Coordinates of C-alpha atoms and ligand atoms in Angstrom, one line a residue:
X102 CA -17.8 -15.1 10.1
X103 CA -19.9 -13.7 7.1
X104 CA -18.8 -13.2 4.1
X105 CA -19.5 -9.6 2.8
X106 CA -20.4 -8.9 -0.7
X107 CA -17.0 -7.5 -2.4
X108 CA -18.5 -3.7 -3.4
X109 CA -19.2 -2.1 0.0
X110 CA -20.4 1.6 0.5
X111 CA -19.4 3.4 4.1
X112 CA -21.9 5.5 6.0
X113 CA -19.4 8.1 8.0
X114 CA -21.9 8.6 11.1
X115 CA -21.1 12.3 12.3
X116 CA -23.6 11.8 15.3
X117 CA -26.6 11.6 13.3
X118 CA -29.7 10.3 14.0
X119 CA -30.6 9.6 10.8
X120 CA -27.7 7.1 10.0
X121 CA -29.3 3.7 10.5
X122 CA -32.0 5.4 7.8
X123 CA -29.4 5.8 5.2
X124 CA -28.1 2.8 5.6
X125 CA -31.5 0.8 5.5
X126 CA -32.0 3.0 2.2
X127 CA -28.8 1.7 1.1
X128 CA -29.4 -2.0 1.5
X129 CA -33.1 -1.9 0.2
X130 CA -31.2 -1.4 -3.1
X131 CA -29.4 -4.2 -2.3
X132 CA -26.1 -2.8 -2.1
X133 CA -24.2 -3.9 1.2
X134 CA -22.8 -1.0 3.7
X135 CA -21.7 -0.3 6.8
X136 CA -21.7 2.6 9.1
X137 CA -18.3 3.7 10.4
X138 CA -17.8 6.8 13.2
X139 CA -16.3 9.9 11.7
X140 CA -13.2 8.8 14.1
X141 CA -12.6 5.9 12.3
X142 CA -14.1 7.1 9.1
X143 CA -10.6 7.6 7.7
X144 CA -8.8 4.5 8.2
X145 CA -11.9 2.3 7.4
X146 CA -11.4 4.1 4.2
X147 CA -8.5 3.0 3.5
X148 CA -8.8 -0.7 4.3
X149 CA -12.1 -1.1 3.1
X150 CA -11.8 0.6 -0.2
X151 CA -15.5 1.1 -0.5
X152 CA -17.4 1.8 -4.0
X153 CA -18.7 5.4 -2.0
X154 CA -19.3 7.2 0.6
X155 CA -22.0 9.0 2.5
X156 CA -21.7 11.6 5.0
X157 CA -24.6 11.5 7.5
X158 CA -25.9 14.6 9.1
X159 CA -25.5 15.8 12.4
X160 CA -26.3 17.8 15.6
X161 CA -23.1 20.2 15.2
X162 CA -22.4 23.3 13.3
X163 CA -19.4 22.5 11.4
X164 CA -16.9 25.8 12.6
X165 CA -17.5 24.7 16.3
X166 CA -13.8 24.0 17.8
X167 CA -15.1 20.5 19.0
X168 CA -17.2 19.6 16.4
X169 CA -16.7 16.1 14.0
X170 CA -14.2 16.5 11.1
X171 CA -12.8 14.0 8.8
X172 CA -9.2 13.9 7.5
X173 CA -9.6 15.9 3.9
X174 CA -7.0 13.9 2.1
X175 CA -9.8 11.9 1.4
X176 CA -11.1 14.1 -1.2
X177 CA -8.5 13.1 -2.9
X178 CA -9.2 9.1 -3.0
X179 CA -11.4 9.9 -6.2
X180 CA -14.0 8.0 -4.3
X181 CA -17.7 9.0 -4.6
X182 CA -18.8 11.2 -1.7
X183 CA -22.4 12.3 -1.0
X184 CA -23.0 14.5 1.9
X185 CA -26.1 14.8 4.0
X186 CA -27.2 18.1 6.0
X187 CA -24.1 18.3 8.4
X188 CA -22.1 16.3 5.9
X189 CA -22.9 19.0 3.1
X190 CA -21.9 21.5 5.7
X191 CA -18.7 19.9 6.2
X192 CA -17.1 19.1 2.9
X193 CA -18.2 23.0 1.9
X194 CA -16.1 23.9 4.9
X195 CA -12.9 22.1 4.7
X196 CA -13.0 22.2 1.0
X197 CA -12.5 26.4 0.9
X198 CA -16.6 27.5 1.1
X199 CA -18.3 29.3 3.6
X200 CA -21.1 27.9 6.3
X201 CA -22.7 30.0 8.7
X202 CA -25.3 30.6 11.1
X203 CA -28.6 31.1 9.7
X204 CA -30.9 33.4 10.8
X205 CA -33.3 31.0 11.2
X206 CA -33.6 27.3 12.0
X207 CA -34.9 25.4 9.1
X208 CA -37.1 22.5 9.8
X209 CA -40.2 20.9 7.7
X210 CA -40.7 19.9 4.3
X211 CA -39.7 22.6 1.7
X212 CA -40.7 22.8 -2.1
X213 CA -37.1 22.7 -4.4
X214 CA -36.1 22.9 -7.7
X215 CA -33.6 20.3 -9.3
X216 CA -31.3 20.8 -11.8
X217 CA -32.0 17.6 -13.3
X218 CA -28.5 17.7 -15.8
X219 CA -27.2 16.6 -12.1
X220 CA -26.6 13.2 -12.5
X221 CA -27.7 12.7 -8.8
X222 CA -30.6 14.2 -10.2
X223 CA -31.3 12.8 -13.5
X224 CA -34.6 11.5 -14.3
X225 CA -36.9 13.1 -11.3
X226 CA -38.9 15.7 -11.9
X227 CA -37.7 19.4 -11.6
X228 CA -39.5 20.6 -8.5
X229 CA -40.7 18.2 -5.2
X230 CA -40.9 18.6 -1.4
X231 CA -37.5 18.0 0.8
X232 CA -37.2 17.8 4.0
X233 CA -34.8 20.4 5.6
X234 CA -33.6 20.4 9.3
X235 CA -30.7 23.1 10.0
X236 CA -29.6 26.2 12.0
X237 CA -26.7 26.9 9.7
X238 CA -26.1 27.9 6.0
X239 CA -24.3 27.4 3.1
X240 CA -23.5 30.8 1.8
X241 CA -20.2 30.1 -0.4
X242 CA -19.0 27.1 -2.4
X243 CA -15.7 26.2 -2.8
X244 CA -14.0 26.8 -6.1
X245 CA -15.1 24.3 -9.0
X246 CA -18.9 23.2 -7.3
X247 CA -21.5 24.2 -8.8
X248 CA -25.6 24.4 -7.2
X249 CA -27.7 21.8 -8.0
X250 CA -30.8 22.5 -6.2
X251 CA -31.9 25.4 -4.6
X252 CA -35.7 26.4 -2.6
X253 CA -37.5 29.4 -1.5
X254 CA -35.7 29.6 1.7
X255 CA -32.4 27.5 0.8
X256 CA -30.5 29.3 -1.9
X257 CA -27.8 26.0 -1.9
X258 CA -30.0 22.9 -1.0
X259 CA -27.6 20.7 -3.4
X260 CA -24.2 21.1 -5.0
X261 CA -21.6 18.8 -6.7
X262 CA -18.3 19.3 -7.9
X263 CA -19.1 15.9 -10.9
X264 CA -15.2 15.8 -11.7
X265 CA -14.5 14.9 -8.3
X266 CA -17.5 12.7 -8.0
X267 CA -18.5 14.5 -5.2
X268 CA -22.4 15.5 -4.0
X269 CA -23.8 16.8 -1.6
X270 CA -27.7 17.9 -0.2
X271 CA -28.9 19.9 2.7
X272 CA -31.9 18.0 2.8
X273 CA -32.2 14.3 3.9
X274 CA -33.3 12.5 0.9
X275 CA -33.2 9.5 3.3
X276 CA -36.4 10.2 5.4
X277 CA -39.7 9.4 3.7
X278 CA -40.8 13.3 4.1
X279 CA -38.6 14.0 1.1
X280 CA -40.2 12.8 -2.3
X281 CA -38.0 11.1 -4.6
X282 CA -35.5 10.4 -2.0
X283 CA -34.8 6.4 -3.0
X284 CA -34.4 7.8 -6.4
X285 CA -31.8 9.9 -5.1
X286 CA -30.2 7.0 -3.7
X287 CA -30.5 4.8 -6.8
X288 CA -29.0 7.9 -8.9
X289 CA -25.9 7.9 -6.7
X290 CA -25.3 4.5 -5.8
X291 CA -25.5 2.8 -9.8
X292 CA -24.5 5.8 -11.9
X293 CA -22.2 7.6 -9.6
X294 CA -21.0 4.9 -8.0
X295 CA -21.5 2.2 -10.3
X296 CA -22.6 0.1 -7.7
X297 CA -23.8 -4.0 -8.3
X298 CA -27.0 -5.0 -6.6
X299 CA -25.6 -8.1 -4.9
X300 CA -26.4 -8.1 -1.2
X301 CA -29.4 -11.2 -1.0
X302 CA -30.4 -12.7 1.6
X303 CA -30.4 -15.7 -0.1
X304 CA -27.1 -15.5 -0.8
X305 CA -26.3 -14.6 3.1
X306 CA -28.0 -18.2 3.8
X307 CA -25.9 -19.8 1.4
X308 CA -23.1 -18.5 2.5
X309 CA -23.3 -18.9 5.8
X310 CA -24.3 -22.2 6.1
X311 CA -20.8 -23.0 4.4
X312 CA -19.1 -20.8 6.7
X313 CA -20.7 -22.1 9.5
X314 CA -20.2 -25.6 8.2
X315 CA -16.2 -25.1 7.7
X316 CA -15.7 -23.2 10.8
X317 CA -17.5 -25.4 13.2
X318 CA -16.3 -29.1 11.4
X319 CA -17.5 -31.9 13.7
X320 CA -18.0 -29.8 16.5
X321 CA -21.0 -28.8 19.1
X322 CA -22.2 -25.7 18.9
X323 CA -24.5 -24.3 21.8
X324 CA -27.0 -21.7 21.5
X325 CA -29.9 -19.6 23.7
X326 CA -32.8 -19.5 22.7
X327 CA -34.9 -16.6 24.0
X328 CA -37.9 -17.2 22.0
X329 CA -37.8 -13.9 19.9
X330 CA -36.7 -13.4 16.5
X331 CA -33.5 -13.1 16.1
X332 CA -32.5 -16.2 18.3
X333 CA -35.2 -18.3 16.4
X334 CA -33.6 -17.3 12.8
X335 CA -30.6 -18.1 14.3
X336 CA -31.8 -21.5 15.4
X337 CA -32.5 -22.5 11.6
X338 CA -30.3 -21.1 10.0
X339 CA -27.4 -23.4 12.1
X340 CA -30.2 -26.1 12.3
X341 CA -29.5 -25.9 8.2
X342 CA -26.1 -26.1 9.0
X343 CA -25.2 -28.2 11.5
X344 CA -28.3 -30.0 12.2
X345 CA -27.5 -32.1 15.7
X346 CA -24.3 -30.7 16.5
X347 CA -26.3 -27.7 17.5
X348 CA -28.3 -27.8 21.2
X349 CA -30.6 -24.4 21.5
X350 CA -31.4 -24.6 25.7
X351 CA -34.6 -22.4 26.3
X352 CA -34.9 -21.2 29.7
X353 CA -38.2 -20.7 30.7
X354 CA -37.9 -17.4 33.3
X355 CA -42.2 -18.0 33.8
X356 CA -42.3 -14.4 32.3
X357 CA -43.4 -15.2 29.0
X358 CA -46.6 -14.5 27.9
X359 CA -49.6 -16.5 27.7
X360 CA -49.1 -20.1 26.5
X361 CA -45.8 -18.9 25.1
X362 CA -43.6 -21.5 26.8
X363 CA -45.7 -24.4 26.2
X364 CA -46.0 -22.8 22.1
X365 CA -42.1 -22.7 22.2
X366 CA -41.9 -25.8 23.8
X367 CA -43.8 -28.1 21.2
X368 CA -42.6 -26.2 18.3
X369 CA -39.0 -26.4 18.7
X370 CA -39.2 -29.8 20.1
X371 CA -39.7 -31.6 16.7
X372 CA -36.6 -29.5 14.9
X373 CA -33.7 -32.1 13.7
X374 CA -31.5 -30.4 16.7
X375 CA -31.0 -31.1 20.2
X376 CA -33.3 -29.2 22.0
X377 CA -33.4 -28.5 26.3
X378 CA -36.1 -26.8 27.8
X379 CA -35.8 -25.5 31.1
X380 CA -38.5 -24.5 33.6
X381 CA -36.9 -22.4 35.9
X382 CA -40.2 -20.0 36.9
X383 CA -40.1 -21.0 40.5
X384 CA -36.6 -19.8 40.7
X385 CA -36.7 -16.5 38.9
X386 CA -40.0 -15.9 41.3
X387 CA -38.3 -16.9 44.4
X388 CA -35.4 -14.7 43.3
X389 CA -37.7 -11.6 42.7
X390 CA -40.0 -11.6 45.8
X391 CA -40.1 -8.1 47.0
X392 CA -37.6 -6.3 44.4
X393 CA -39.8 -3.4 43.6
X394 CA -36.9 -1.7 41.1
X395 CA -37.3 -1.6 37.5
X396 CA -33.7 -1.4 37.1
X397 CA -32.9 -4.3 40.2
X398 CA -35.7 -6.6 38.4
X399 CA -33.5 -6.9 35.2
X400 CA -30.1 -7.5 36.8
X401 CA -31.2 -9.8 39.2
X402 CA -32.9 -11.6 35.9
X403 CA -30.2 -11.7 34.0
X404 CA -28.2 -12.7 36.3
X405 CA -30.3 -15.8 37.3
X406 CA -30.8 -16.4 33.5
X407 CA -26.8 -16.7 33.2
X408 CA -26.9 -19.2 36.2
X409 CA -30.1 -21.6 35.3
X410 CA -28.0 -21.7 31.7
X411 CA -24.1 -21.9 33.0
X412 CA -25.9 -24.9 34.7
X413 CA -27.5 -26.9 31.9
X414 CA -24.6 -26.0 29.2
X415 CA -22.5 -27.7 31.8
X416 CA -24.1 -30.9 31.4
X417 CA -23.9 -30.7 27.7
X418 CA -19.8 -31.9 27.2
X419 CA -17.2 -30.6 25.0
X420 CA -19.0 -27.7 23.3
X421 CA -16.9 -25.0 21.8
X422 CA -18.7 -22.4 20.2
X423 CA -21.5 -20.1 21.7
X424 CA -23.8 -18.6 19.0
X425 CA -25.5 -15.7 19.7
X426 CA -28.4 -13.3 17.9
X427 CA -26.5 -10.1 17.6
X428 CA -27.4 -7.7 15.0
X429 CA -26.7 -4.5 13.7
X430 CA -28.1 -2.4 15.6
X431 CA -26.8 -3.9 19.0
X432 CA -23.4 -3.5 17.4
X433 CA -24.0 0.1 16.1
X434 CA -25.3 1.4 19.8
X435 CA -22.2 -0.5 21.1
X436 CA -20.0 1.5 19.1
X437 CA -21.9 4.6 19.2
X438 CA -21.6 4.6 23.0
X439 CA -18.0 3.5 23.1
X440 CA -18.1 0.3 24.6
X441 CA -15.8 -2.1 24.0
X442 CA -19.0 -5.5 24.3
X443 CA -20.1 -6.4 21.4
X444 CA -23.1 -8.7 23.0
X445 CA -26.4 -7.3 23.6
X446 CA -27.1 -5.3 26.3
X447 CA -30.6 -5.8 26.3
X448 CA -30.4 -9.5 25.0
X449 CA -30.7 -12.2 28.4
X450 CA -27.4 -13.9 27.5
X451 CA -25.4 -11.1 28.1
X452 CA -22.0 -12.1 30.5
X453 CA -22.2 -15.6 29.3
X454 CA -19.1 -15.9 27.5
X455 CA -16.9 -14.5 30.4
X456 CA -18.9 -16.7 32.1
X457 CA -18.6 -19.9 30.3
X458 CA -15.2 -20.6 28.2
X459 CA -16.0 -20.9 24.5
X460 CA -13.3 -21.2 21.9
X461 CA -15.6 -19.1 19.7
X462 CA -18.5 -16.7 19.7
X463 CA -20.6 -17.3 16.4
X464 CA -22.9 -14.1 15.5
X465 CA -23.8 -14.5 11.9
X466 CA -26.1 -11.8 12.5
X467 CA -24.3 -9.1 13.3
X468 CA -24.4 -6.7 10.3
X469 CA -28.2 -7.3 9.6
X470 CA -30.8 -5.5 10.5
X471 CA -34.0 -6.8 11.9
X472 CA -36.0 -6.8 8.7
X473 CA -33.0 -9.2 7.1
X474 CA -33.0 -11.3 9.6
X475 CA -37.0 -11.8 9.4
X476 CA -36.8 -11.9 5.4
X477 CA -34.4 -14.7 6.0
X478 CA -36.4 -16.2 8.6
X479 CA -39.4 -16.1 6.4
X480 CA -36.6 -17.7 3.5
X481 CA -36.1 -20.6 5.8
X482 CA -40.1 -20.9 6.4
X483 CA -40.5 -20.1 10.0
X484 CA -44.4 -19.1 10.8
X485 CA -45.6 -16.3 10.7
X486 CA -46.0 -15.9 14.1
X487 CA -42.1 -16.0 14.8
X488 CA -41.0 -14.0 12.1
X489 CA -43.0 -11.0 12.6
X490 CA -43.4 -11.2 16.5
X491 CA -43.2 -8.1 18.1
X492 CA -40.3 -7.0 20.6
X493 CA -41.0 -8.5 23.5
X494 CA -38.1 -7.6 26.6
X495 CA -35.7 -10.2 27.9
X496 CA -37.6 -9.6 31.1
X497 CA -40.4 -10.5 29.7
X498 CA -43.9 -9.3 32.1
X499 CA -41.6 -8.8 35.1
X500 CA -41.3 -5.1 33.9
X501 CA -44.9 -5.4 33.1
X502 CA -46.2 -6.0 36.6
X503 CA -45.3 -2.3 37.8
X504 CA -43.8 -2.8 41.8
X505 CA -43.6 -5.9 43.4
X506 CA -43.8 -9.2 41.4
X507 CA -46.6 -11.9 42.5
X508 CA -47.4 -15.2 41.5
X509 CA -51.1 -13.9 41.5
X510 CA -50.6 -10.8 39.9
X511 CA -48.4 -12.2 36.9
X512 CA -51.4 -15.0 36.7
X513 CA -54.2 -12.1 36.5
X514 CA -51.4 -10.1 33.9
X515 CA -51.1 -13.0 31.6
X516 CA -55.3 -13.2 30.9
X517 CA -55.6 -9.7 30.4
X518 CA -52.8 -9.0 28.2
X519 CA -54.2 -12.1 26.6
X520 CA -57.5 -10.6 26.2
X521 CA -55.8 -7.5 25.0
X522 CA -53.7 -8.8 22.3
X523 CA -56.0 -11.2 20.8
X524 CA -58.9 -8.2 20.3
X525 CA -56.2 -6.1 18.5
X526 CA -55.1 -8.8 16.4
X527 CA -58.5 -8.4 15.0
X528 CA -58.0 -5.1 13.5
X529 CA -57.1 -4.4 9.8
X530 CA -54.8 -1.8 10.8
X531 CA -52.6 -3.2 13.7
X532 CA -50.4 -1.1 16.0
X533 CA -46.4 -2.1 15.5
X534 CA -46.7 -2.7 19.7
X535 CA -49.5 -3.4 22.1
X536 CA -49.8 -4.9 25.6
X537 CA -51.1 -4.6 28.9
X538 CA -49.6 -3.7 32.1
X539 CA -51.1 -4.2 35.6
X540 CA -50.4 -1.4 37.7
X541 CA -49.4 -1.1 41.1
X542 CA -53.0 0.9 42.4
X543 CA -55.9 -1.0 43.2
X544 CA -59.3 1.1 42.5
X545 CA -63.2 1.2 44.0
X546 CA -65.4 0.1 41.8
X547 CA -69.1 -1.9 41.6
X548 CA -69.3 -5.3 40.5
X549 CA -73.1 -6.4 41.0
X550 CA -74.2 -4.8 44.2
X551 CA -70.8 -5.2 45.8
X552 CA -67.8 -3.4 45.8
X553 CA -64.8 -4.4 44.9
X554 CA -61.5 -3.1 45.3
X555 CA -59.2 -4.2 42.8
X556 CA -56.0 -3.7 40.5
X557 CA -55.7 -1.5 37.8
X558 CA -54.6 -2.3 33.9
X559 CA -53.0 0.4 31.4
X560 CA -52.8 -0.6 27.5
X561 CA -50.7 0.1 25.4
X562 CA -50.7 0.4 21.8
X563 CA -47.9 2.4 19.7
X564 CA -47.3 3.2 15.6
X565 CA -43.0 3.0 15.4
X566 CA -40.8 2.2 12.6
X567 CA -37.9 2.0 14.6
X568 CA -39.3 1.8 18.6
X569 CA -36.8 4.8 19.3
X570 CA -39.7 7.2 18.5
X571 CA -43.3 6.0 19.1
X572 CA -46.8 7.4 18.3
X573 CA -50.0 6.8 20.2
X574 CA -51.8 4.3 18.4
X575 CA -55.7 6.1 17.9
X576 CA -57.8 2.7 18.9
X577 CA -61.1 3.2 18.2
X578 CA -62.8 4.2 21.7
X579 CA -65.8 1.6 20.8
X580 CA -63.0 -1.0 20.6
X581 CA -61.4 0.1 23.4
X582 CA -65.0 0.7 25.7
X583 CA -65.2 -3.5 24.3
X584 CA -62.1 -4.9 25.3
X585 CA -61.9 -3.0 28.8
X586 CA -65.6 -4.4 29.3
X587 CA -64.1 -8.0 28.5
X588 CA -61.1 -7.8 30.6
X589 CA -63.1 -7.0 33.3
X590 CA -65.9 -9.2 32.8
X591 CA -63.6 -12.6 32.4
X592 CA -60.1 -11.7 34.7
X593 CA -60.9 -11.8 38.7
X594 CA -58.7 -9.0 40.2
X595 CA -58.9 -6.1 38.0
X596 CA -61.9 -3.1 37.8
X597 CA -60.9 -0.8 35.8
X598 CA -58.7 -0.4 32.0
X599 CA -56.8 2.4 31.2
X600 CA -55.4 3.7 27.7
X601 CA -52.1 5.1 28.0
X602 CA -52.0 8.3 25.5
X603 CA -48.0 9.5 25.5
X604 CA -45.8 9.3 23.2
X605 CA -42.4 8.4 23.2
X606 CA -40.4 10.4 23.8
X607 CA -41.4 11.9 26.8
X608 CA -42.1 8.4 27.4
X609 CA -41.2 5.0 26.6
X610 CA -42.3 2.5 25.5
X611 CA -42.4 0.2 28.6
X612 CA -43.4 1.3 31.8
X613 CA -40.6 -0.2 34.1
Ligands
LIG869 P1 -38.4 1.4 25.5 O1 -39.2 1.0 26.7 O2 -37.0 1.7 25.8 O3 -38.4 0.2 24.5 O4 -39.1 2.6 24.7 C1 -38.0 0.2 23.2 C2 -38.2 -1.2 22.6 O5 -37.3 -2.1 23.2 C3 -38.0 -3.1 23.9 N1 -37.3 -3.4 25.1 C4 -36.5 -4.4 25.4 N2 -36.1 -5.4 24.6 N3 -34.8 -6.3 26.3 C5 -35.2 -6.4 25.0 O6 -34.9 -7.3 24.3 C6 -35.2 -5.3 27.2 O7 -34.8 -5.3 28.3 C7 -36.1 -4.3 26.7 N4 -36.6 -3.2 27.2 C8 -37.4 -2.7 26.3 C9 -39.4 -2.6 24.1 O8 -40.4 -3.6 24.1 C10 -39.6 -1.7 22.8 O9 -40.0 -2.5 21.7

């Protein structure tokens, strides 16, 4: 379905959380790559020919019995190798050297001096901070490497053997705590590797809108549209394409935010596709009275969304293709998990192709990452709004309306998140994720001379790059004393605002 840039570098994942980060590195320099499991590592290899490849790090020490190997006869492809942390470990272990426990774990930013004759090193400056994170050592390297880098408390932080093109650090030039770590990435990927800059997302539009054109012919092509990113990117990009032969259907579950549904509504209604809105809120309501259970709530939602839209692609005749926003990441956890789906979890159309018979599934997304698909979203000049919209769940404020789901209490949720939202907008420095929630306790609490009794509201605000890890966003507690005053003041029902303060993890980043 996409046509991939010929030069392609492989990320062999061995468990590491860091991956996705080198690969993001990777394709800010606009070089294309994937990331393969060390289990498949080898024979991706082989069929994929790619330009180089990177060894992510990992939670194992490399002489466990158990622990993630790679066949070696790949040291021997005379393909550019540069190993990370674990994947530094590893190539000094089955290449003859010696890795052991240290005596101490290793974890923080570290200062370390380069030999900059290293051509993974060339140009930087001869001492900067690293960032180191390991329980074992290398104390021996095999025959032929030589040290390239070495700190205080890490006699081998980086070694290369440059005959056999292959490098290696036990830091993680890929996380922003290490200085010069995109130059590190530049070094190896154009002058070890040689690699072209070539991967554009204006090329991927071009592309695919040829792809999409040939593949699909006169055909109809049907597509859900949830209202977030990817699915809206999605939307123009085959609008470009296909332009009627597409129908987006948007099914309106009635837990959307604010306005939303009428905002989606009138936008989408004047694109040069077919589009079908559906108000379905009365049955996703009916169909959650009394379900108190976060995890009931979202099956029962999805599986209503799959029935309101079974019914109205029914009605549209003869379609053969179902295209649907996957991306990267939805493949990556996927895989990562062992799962044989390829369709989004978390996305609302999950189970529709078993569902509905398609002759084809059409994910031109699915090796970008979110930040591609909003660059070629903003490409294709969707507003702003869209583009950079923040994750909102396919269960929209039903997992925001903590216990039992109301027709009063989603109408008292919707003004005060409202409230919420609009007041942060405001600020210069905006958290990456804010909204309300209305809790399932009612408080006492003195309105005039009466008292009332009456639900209570938690805010949230967070600071992620990648949502997986989350940081209390510090709102000002002047800003915060003002918005709680205003909720309060202008939405019947609630008496009293509260800041949620944890971090995830232990928490996350919803409440339900
Ligand atoms: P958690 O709550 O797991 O959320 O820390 C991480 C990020 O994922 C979003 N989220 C969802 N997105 N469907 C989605 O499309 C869902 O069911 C869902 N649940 C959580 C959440 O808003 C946050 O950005």
């Amino acid at each position: 379905m996409l046509e991939k840039p010929k030069e392609i570098i492989l990320i062999v994942n061995f468990k590491g959380q860091y991956s996705r980060i080198i690969a993001r590195r990777v394709r800010e320099l606009f070089v294309y790559c994937e990331i393969v499991g060390f289990e498949d590592a080898f024979n991706a290899i082989k069929t994929k020919k790619p330009k180089g490849i990177i060894f992510s790090g990992g939670p194992d020490s490399v002489f466990l019995k158990d622990s993630p190997k790679i066949n070696k006869e790949i040291f021997s492809f005379n393909i550019p190798i540069l190993g990370i942390c674990y994947g530094a470990q590893l190539i000094v272990k089955e290449m003859g050297g010696l890795v052991e426990p240290a005596k101490t774990r290793e974890f923080g930013t570290v200062k370390t001096e380069f030999k900059t004759s290293s051509l993974l090193f060339s140009g930087l400056k001869v001492s900067f901070n690293t960032l180191m994170s390991h329980t074992d050592e290398i104390v021996k390297l095999p025959e032929n490497f030589k040290v390239t880098a070495k700190s205080k408390t890490t006699k081998i932080a980086a070694f290369e053997d440059s005959e056999k093109k292959i490098y290696a650090t036990q830091f993680h030039p890929e996380v922003l705590d290490t200085e010069f770590g995109e130059e590190i990435f530049k070094n190896f990927l154009f002058k070890v590797c040689r690699c072209e800059q070539n991967w554009h997302m204006e090329d991927f539009i071009k592309n695919t809108v040829k792809e999409v054109k040939k593949k699909v012919g006169d055909k109809k092509v049907l597509l859900a549209l949830s209202g977030g990113v990817d699915s809206c990117v999605l939307a123009a990009l085959l609008q470009k394409a296909i332009k009627k032969q597409l129908t987006a259907v948007f099914v309106d579950h009635g837990f959307l935010r604010e306005n939303e549904a009428k905002e989606i509504n009138s936008y989408f209604k004047e694109w040069e596709m077919n589009f079908v809105f559906v108000d379905a809120s009365e049955i996703f309501l009916e169909k959650i009275k009394g379900v108190k259970e976060p995890e009931e709530k979202r099956k029962i939602i999805g599986k209503t969304f799959i029935e309101v839209f079974e019914k109205e692609a029914k009605k549209i005749k003869d379609v053969e293709f179902l295209a649907q926003g996957t991306i990267y990441p939805d493949i990556i956890e996927s895989g990562e998990n062992n799962k044989k789906s390829t369709i989004k979890s978390h996305h609302n159309v999950g189970g529709l192709p078993e569902k509905i018979k398609f002759k084809e599934i059409l994910e031109p997304f699915r090796f970008l990452f979110k930040d591609e698909v909003r660059e070629i979203g903003k490409k294709l000049n969707l507003p702003e709004r869209i583009v950079n919209r923040q994750p909102f769940p396919g269960p929209g404020l039903a997992i925001r309306i903590i216990g039992e789901i109301t027709k009063e209490k989603l109408e008292i949720l919707k003004k005060a998140d409202h409230i919420f939202r609009k007041e942060v907008e405001k600020l210069k420095e905006k958290p990456s994720q804010f909204f309300a929630v209305l809790l399932n306790t009612k408080s006492v609490g003195v309105m005039g001379d009466c008292r009332s009794y009456c639900y209570n509201l938690a805010l949230r605000a967070v600071e992620t790059k990648d949502f997986m890890t989350a940081r209390v966003f510090a709102m000002p507690i002047e800003k915060l004393e003002q918005i709680s005053k205003k909720i309060v003041n202008n939405v019947a029902g609630i008496n009293r605002v509260l800041y949620d303060v944890t971090t995830k993890p232990p928490a996350t980043i919803e409440f339900e």
